[in-house]
């Protein structure tokens, strides 16, 4: 059995209205680095993204255990702000974090984590500070105005920062590090052609 097969999968949450552009950099390059992606829905019924993509979840949320995963990714979605339908995903994130398994949340998913109390004692970011303040959470003093934040085993980012979100996810899982991680970010965020040479030399292009 190869190392990829031995490695616990990354779980990507999928639900109706999910912002399908927010996690593409992260999932594509995690797969290229040898990670498996498993999609997790409220059930195994198909869901539809904001972009109209129909996704058949691999598994249902109730069947996902932290000990069987290397990371839970929570994308944004309109439903985070318009209903309580996605609250079970925030509760699952709590179970992951309490078990020491990383979670990465972007856009509206950060509001879900705020409502769950998971940002009260961690540095974090989101779209803007007042977006999270509207949840009534107690973590406003830990809000950081930057592209993405990692505090312990939690990554947060705003909706316009999918590349920085991916960068922090790679750093957390040790996919890319140091000069290679910096080059990856410069290539995909800044379109820096010099960064490609660094990635090619490292076998990460």
mmCIF file of C-alpha atoms in Angstrom:
data_model
loop_
_atom_site.group_PDB
_atom_site.id
_atom_site.type_symbol
_atom_site.label_atom_id
_atom_site.label_comp_id
_atom_site.label_asym_id
_atom_site.label_seq_id
_atom_site.Cartn_x
_atom_site.Cartn_y
_atom_site.Cartn_z
ATOM 1 C CA UNK A 1 0.000 0.000 0.000
ATOM 2 C CA UNK A 2 1.413 3.410 -0.947
ATOM 3 C CA UNK A 3 1.757 6.499 1.226
ATOM 4 C CA UNK A 4 -1.253 8.153 -0.389
ATOM 5 C CA UNK A 5 -3.469 5.208 0.508
ATOM 6 C CA UNK A 6 -2.156 5.222 4.089
ATOM 7 C CA UNK A 7 -2.837 8.927 4.577
ATOM 8 C CA UNK A 8 -6.150 9.894 6.146
ATOM 9 C CA UNK A 9 -8.380 11.799 3.711
ATOM 10 C CA UNK A 10 -9.157 15.489 3.734
ATOM 11 C CA UNK A 11 -12.894 16.063 4.185
ATOM 12 C CA UNK A 12 -14.469 18.862 2.149
ATOM 13 C CA UNK A 13 -17.890 19.979 3.333
ATOM 14 C CA UNK A 14 -20.427 20.473 0.538
ATOM 15 C CA UNK A 15 -23.913 21.922 0.862
ATOM 16 C CA UNK A 16 -26.429 23.884 -1.152
ATOM 17 C CA UNK A 17 -25.243 27.419 -2.089
ATOM 18 C CA UNK A 18 -21.588 26.600 -1.353
ATOM 19 C CA UNK A 19 -19.122 29.084 -2.852
ATOM 20 C CA UNK A 20 -17.395 26.718 -5.251
ATOM 21 C CA UNK A 21 -14.498 29.054 -6.098
ATOM 22 C CA UNK A 22 -13.193 29.316 -2.539
ATOM 23 C CA UNK A 23 -11.601 25.911 -2.043
ATOM 24 C CA UNK A 24 -10.422 24.952 -5.548
ATOM 25 C CA UNK A 25 -6.796 25.968 -5.075
ATOM 26 C CA UNK A 26 -6.603 24.078 -1.791
ATOM 27 C CA UNK A 27 -8.235 20.849 -2.929
ATOM 28 C CA UNK A 28 -6.525 20.671 -6.334
ATOM 29 C CA UNK A 29 -3.037 21.043 -4.907
ATOM 30 C CA UNK A 30 -3.722 18.794 -1.932
ATOM 31 C CA UNK A 31 -4.617 16.059 -4.411
ATOM 32 C CA UNK A 32 -1.487 16.791 -6.453
ATOM 33 C CA UNK A 33 0.501 16.394 -3.234
ATOM 34 C CA UNK A 34 -0.990 12.967 -2.602
ATOM 35 C CA UNK A 35 -3.978 13.702 -0.381
ATOM 36 C CA UNK A 36 -7.401 12.181 -1.012
ATOM 37 C CA UNK A 37 -10.475 14.428 -0.894
ATOM 38 C CA UNK A 38 -13.776 13.115 0.427
ATOM 39 C CA UNK A 39 -16.876 15.294 0.111
ATOM 40 C CA UNK A 40 -19.214 15.503 3.090
ATOM 41 C CA UNK A 41 -22.831 16.624 2.799
ATOM 42 C CA UNK A 42 -25.704 16.996 5.257
ATOM 43 C CA UNK A 43 -26.700 13.620 3.802
ATOM 44 C CA UNK A 44 -25.604 11.764 0.690
ATOM 45 C CA UNK A 45 -28.258 13.547 -1.374
ATOM 46 C CA UNK A 46 -26.857 15.790 -4.136
ATOM 47 C CA UNK A 47 -26.231 19.461 -3.377
ATOM 48 C CA UNK A 48 -25.940 22.435 -5.725
ATOM 49 C CA UNK A 49 -23.286 25.143 -5.473
ATOM 50 C CA UNK A 50 -23.760 28.860 -6.089
ATOM 51 C CA UNK A 51 -22.251 28.253 -9.527
ATOM 52 C CA UNK A 52 -24.840 25.609 -10.343
ATOM 53 C CA UNK A 53 -22.514 22.627 -9.921
ATOM 54 C CA UNK A 54 -24.329 19.500 -8.766
ATOM 55 C CA UNK A 55 -22.247 17.517 -6.278
ATOM 56 C CA UNK A 56 -22.927 14.021 -4.971
ATOM 57 C CA UNK A 57 -21.402 13.828 -1.473
ATOM 58 C CA UNK A 58 -19.204 10.832 -0.741
ATOM 59 C CA UNK A 59 -20.516 10.580 2.796
ATOM 60 C CA UNK A 60 -22.909 12.174 5.267
ATOM 61 C CA UNK A 61 -21.780 14.481 8.046
ATOM 62 C CA UNK A 62 -23.006 12.166 10.814
ATOM 63 C CA UNK A 63 -20.690 9.442 9.516
ATOM 64 C CA UNK A 64 -17.492 11.529 9.648
ATOM 65 C CA UNK A 65 -15.199 11.072 12.652
ATOM 66 C CA UNK A 66 -12.191 13.273 13.434
ATOM 67 C CA UNK A 67 -9.977 10.249 13.957
ATOM 68 C CA UNK A 68 -10.588 9.199 10.363
ATOM 69 C CA UNK A 69 -9.588 12.547 8.856
ATOM 70 C CA UNK A 70 -6.553 14.760 8.404
ATOM 71 C CA UNK A 71 -8.512 17.997 7.858
ATOM 72 C CA UNK A 72 -12.053 19.375 7.597
ATOM 73 C CA UNK A 73 -12.537 22.182 5.036
ATOM 74 C CA UNK A 74 -15.610 24.396 5.389
ATOM 75 C CA UNK A 75 -16.364 26.651 2.392
ATOM 76 C CA UNK A 76 -18.642 29.658 2.471
ATOM 77 C CA UNK A 77 -22.295 29.427 1.456
ATOM 78 C CA UNK A 78 -25.356 31.661 1.545
ATOM 79 C CA UNK A 79 -26.919 29.207 3.990
ATOM 80 C CA UNK A 80 -24.411 30.135 6.699
ATOM 81 C CA UNK A 81 -26.175 33.511 6.981
ATOM 82 C CA UNK A 82 -29.750 32.762 5.954
ATOM 83 C CA UNK A 83 -30.621 29.731 8.068
ATOM 84 C CA UNK A 84 -29.401 27.411 10.785
ATOM 85 C CA UNK A 85 -29.107 24.502 8.365
ATOM 86 C CA UNK A 86 -25.314 24.441 8.481
ATOM 87 C CA UNK A 87 -24.922 24.666 12.264
ATOM 88 C CA UNK A 88 -24.218 20.892 12.419
ATOM 89 C CA UNK A 89 -21.071 21.517 10.349
ATOM 90 C CA UNK A 90 -19.873 24.061 12.933
ATOM 91 C CA UNK A 91 -20.548 21.550 15.683
ATOM 92 C CA UNK A 92 -18.560 18.957 13.743
ATOM 93 C CA UNK A 93 -15.722 21.495 13.489
ATOM 94 C CA UNK A 94 -15.769 21.745 17.278
ATOM 95 C CA UNK A 95 -15.415 17.974 17.541
ATOM 96 C CA UNK A 96 -12.465 18.060 15.118
ATOM 97 C CA UNK A 97 -10.677 20.846 16.988
ATOM 98 C CA UNK A 98 -11.254 19.206 20.360
ATOM 99 C CA UNK A 99 -9.748 16.025 18.935
ATOM 100 C CA UNK A 100 -6.705 17.936 17.670
ATOM 101 C CA UNK A 101 -7.644 17.537 13.989
ATOM 102 C CA UNK A 102 -7.296 20.683 11.847
ATOM 103 C CA UNK A 103 -10.176 22.715 10.433
ATOM 104 C CA UNK A 104 -9.993 25.312 7.641
ATOM 105 C CA UNK A 105 -12.918 27.731 7.231
ATOM 106 C CA UNK A 106 -13.407 30.465 4.656
ATOM 107 C CA UNK A 107 -15.998 33.191 4.091
ATOM 108 C CA UNK A 108 -19.408 32.450 5.657
ATOM 109 C CA UNK A 109 -18.075 29.367 7.396
ATOM 110 C CA UNK A 110 -16.118 31.683 9.698
ATOM 111 C CA UNK A 111 -19.429 33.155 10.864
ATOM 112 C CA UNK A 112 -20.658 29.647 11.573
ATOM 113 C CA UNK A 113 -17.587 29.011 13.710
ATOM 114 C CA UNK A 114 -18.079 32.359 15.457
ATOM 115 C CA UNK A 115 -21.650 31.423 16.388
ATOM 116 C CA UNK A 116 -20.334 28.118 17.722
ATOM 117 C CA UNK A 117 -17.858 29.996 19.962
ATOM 118 C CA UNK A 118 -14.805 28.586 18.226
ATOM 119 C CA UNK A 119 -13.244 31.979 17.440
ATOM 120 C CA UNK A 120 -13.568 33.470 20.918
ATOM 121 C CA UNK A 121 -10.078 32.394 21.996
ATOM 122 C CA UNK A 122 -8.244 32.128 18.662
ATOM 123 C CA UNK A 123 -6.750 34.697 16.329
ATOM 124 C CA UNK A 124 -8.844 34.693 13.159
ATOM 125 C CA UNK A 125 -10.012 36.660 10.152
ATOM 126 C CA UNK A 126 -12.960 36.783 7.778
ATOM 127 C CA UNK A 127 -14.477 39.118 5.176
ATOM 128 C CA UNK A 128 -14.558 42.126 7.541
ATOM 129 C CA UNK A 129 -14.657 42.454 11.306
ATOM 130 C CA UNK A 130 -18.227 43.751 11.486
ATOM 131 C CA UNK A 131 -19.471 40.714 9.557
ATOM 132 C CA UNK A 132 -18.391 38.489 12.433
ATOM 133 C CA UNK A 133 -19.431 41.067 15.033
ATOM 134 C CA UNK A 134 -23.005 40.693 13.784
ATOM 135 C CA UNK A 135 -22.993 37.098 15.042
ATOM 136 C CA UNK A 136 -22.728 38.379 18.618
ATOM 137 C CA UNK A 137 -19.587 36.361 19.279
ATOM 138 C CA UNK A 138 -17.082 37.228 21.997
ATOM 139 C CA UNK A 139 -13.928 37.022 19.889
ATOM 140 C CA UNK A 140 -13.805 40.476 18.329
ATOM 141 C CA UNK A 141 -10.574 41.299 20.130
ATOM 142 C CA UNK A 142 -8.838 38.400 18.354
ATOM 143 C CA UNK A 143 -9.830 39.544 14.844
ATOM 144 C CA UNK A 144 -6.824 40.155 12.547
ATOM 145 C CA UNK A 145 -6.975 42.322 9.401
ATOM 146 C CA UNK A 146 -5.039 40.079 7.019
ATOM 147 C CA UNK A 147 -5.587 37.640 4.172
ATOM 148 C CA UNK A 148 -5.646 34.409 6.196
ATOM 149 C CA UNK A 149 -4.827 33.364 9.749
ATOM 150 C CA UNK A 150 -3.708 30.123 11.356
ATOM 151 C CA UNK A 151 -4.062 29.784 15.117
ATOM 152 C CA UNK A 152 -3.111 26.362 16.421
ATOM 153 C CA UNK A 153 -5.054 23.952 14.207
ATOM 154 C CA UNK A 154 -7.605 26.365 12.735
ATOM 155 C CA UNK A 155 -7.291 28.305 9.455
ATOM 156 C CA UNK A 156 -9.642 31.194 8.651
ATOM 157 C CA UNK A 157 -9.862 33.458 5.596
ATOM 158 C CA UNK A 158 -12.204 35.848 3.844
ATOM 159 C CA UNK A 159 -14.041 35.197 0.555
ATOM 160 C CA UNK A 160 -11.545 37.060 -1.630
ATOM 161 C CA UNK A 161 -8.536 35.073 -0.403
ATOM 162 C CA UNK A 162 -8.763 31.497 -1.743
ATOM 163 C CA UNK A 163 -5.027 31.461 -2.540
ATOM 164 C CA UNK A 164 -4.001 32.609 0.939
ATOM 165 C CA UNK A 165 -6.495 30.131 2.377
ATOM 166 C CA UNK A 166 -4.807 27.344 0.422
ATOM 167 C CA UNK A 167 -1.351 28.575 1.486
ATOM 168 C CA UNK A 168 -2.257 28.328 5.172
ATOM 169 C CA UNK A 169 -3.822 24.908 4.652
ATOM 170 C CA UNK A 170 -0.647 23.660 2.970
ATOM 171 C CA UNK A 171 1.445 25.083 5.793
ATOM 172 C CA UNK A 172 -0.717 23.395 8.416
ATOM 173 C CA UNK A 173 -0.483 19.988 6.733
ATOM 174 C CA UNK A 174 3.177 20.364 5.776
ATOM 175 C CA UNK A 175 2.406 20.059 2.050
ATOM 176 C CA UNK A 176 4.729 22.916 1.083
ATOM 177 C CA UNK A 177 7.084 24.799 3.381
ATOM 178 C CA UNK A 178 9.506 27.708 3.385
ATOM 179 C CA UNK A 179 10.705 28.915 -0.008
ATOM 180 C CA UNK A 180 8.454 26.488 -1.887
ATOM 181 C CA UNK A 181 5.334 27.614 -0.037
ATOM 182 C CA UNK A 182 6.233 31.244 -0.655
ATOM 183 C CA UNK A 183 6.839 30.540 -4.342
ATOM 184 C CA UNK A 184 3.511 28.735 -4.669
ATOM 185 C CA UNK A 185 1.720 31.756 -3.216
ATOM 186 C CA UNK A 186 3.601 34.211 -5.427
ATOM 187 C CA UNK A 187 2.797 32.196 -8.537
ATOM 188 C CA UNK A 188 -0.925 31.805 -7.934
ATOM 189 C CA UNK A 189 -1.588 35.095 -6.145
ATOM 190 C CA UNK A 190 0.829 37.455 -7.877
ATOM 191 C CA UNK A 191 1.403 35.663 -11.215
ATOM 192 C CA UNK A 192 5.144 35.889 -10.521
ATOM 193 C CA UNK A 193 6.897 33.889 -13.289
ATOM 194 C CA UNK A 194 10.085 33.613 -11.232
ATOM 195 C CA UNK A 195 8.171 31.550 -8.690
ATOM 196 C CA UNK A 196 7.544 28.803 -11.224
ATOM 197 C CA UNK A 197 11.256 28.020 -11.450
ATOM 198 C CA UNK A 198 11.400 27.500 -7.687
ATOM 199 C CA UNK A 199 8.426 25.137 -7.808
ATOM 200 C CA UNK A 200 9.792 23.244 -10.805
ATOM 201 C CA UNK A 201 13.146 22.735 -9.069
ATOM 202 C CA UNK A 202 11.341 21.411 -5.994
ATOM 203 C CA UNK A 203 9.120 19.124 -8.079
ATOM 204 C CA UNK A 204 6.037 21.045 -7.017
ATOM 205 C CA UNK A 205 5.165 22.683 -10.350
#
